[in-house]
C-alpha positions in Angstrom: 71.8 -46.6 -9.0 69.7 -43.8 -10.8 69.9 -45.4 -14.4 66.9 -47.5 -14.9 67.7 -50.6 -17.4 65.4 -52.8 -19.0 65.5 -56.1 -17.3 63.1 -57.7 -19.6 64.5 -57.0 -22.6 68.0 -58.2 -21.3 66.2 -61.5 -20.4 65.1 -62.1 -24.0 68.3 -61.4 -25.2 69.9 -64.3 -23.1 66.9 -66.4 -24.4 68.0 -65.8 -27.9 71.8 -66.4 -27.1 71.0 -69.7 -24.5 70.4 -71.8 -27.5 73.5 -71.6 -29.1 76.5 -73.7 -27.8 79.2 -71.7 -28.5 82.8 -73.6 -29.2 86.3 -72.5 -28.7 89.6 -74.0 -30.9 93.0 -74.0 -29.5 95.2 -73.1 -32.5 98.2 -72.4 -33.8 99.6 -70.6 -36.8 102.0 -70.1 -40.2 101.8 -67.2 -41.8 104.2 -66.8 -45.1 104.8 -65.1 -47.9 105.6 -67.5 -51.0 108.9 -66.8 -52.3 107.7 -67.5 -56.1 103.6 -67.0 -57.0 104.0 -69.1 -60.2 104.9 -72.3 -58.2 102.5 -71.7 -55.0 102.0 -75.5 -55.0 105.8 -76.7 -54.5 106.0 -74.4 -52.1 103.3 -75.1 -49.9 104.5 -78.7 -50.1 108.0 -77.7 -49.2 106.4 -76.4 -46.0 104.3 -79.1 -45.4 107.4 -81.2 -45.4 109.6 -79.4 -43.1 106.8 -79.0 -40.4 106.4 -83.1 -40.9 110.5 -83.1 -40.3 110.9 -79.8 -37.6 107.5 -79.3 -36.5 105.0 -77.2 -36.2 106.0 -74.5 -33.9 109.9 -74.6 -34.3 109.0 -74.0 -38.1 106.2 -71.2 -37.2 109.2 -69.4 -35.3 111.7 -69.4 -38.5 109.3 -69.4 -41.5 106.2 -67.5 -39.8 105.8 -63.5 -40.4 102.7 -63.4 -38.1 103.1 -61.9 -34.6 102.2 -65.2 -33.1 105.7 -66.6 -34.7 107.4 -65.6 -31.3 105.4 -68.2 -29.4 105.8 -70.9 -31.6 102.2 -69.6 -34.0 100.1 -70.1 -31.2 96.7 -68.1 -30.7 95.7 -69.5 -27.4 91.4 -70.6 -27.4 89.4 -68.4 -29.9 86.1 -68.2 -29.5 84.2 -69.5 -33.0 82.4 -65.5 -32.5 85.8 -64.1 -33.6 86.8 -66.2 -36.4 85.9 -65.6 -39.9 83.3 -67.8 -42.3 86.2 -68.8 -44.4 88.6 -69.8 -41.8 85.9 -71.6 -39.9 84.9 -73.8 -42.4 88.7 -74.5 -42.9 88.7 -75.5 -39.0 85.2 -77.7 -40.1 87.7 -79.7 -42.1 90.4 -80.1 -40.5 91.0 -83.1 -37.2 92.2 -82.2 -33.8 95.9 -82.9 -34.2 96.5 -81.8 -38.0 97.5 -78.7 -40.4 94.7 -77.4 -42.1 94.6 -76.7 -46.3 96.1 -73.4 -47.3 94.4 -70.4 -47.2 95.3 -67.6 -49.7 95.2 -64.1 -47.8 96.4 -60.6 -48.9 99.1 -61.1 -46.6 100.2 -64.2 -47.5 99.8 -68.0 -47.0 98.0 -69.2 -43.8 98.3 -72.8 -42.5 96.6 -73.4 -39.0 97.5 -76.4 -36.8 94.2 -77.2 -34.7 94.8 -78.4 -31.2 91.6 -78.7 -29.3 88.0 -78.0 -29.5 86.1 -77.3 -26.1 82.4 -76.4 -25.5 81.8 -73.7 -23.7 79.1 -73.3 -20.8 77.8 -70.3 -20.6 77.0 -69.1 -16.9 73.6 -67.0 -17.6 74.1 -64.8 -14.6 77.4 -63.9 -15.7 76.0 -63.3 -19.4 73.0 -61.0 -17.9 75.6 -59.0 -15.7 77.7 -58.3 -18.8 74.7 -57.0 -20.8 73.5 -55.0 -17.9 76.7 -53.3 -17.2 76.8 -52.7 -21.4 73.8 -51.2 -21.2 74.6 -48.8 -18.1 77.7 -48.0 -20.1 75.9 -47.4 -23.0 73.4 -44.8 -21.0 76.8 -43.3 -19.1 78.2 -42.3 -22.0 75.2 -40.9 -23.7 74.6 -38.8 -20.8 78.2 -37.4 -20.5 78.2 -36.8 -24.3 75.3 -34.5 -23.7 76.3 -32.8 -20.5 79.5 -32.2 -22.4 78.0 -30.9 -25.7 75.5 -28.8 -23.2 78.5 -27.1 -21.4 80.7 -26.8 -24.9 77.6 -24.9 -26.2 77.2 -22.2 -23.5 80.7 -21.6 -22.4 82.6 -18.8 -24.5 85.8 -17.8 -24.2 87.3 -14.7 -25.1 90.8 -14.1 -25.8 92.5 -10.5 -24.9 95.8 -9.5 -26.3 
């Protein structure tokens, strides 16, 4: 109750953020690593094929080395926030209901299946709350860092043996 926060600047920062709509994807995923890097091509085919014949998440559980193979590649809603520039403007591309174009990643190949889009509405209050609690947070842990560093500095300790 003693920390003193900023309301004002909190409100302009929910001004900036109110403009944007902000839009969630439900998708799902194929991670793989080509069998042979001269014929990329064939084999991105090949799997294009055998999710056209199988499916999308029965062949994410046998072909798919991500984490997300277990539940059939699915990711759940991600928030456009958290997704990268490249794979966003993959998503850009790509219909609700179809596999995206292969994307060439240090770890392998990456194919994405969107599901859904969905707009989200922000609630403002909820949004301020968040950003006042960050900031308490933020205060808390600058004032325990220096009540620590204060009490590391003038306690000794001396060892006998």
């Amino acid at each position: 109750d003693k920390l003193i926060i900023n309301i004002e600047e909190i409100q302009e920062q929910l001004k900036l953020n109110q403009s944007k709509v902000l839009k969630e994807y439900l998708i799902s995923e194929i991670l793989f690593r080509p069998t042979q890097t001269d014929n990329l091509e064939s084999e991105i085919n090949d799997l294009k094929n055998k999710i056209k014949i199988e499916g999308f998440e029965n062949v994410a559980k046998n072909l798919s080395v991500s984490k997300s193979a277990t539940n059939g590649g699915d990711l759940g809603w991600l928030s456009e926030n958290i997704i990268s520039d490249e794979i966003k403007s993959k998503i850009l591309d790509t219909t609700v209901g179809d596999i995206s174009e292969p994307i060439i990643l240090p770890q392998g190949i990456l194919i994405f299946k969107l599901r859904n889009i969905r707009k989200i509405d922000k609630n403002l209050e909820e949004e301020k709350n968040k950003l006042v609690n960050f900031e308490k947070t933020k205060i808390l842990n600058m004032h325990s860092s220096s009540h620590y560093d204060k009490l590391r500095r003038s306690t000794s300790i001396k060892f006998i043996q």
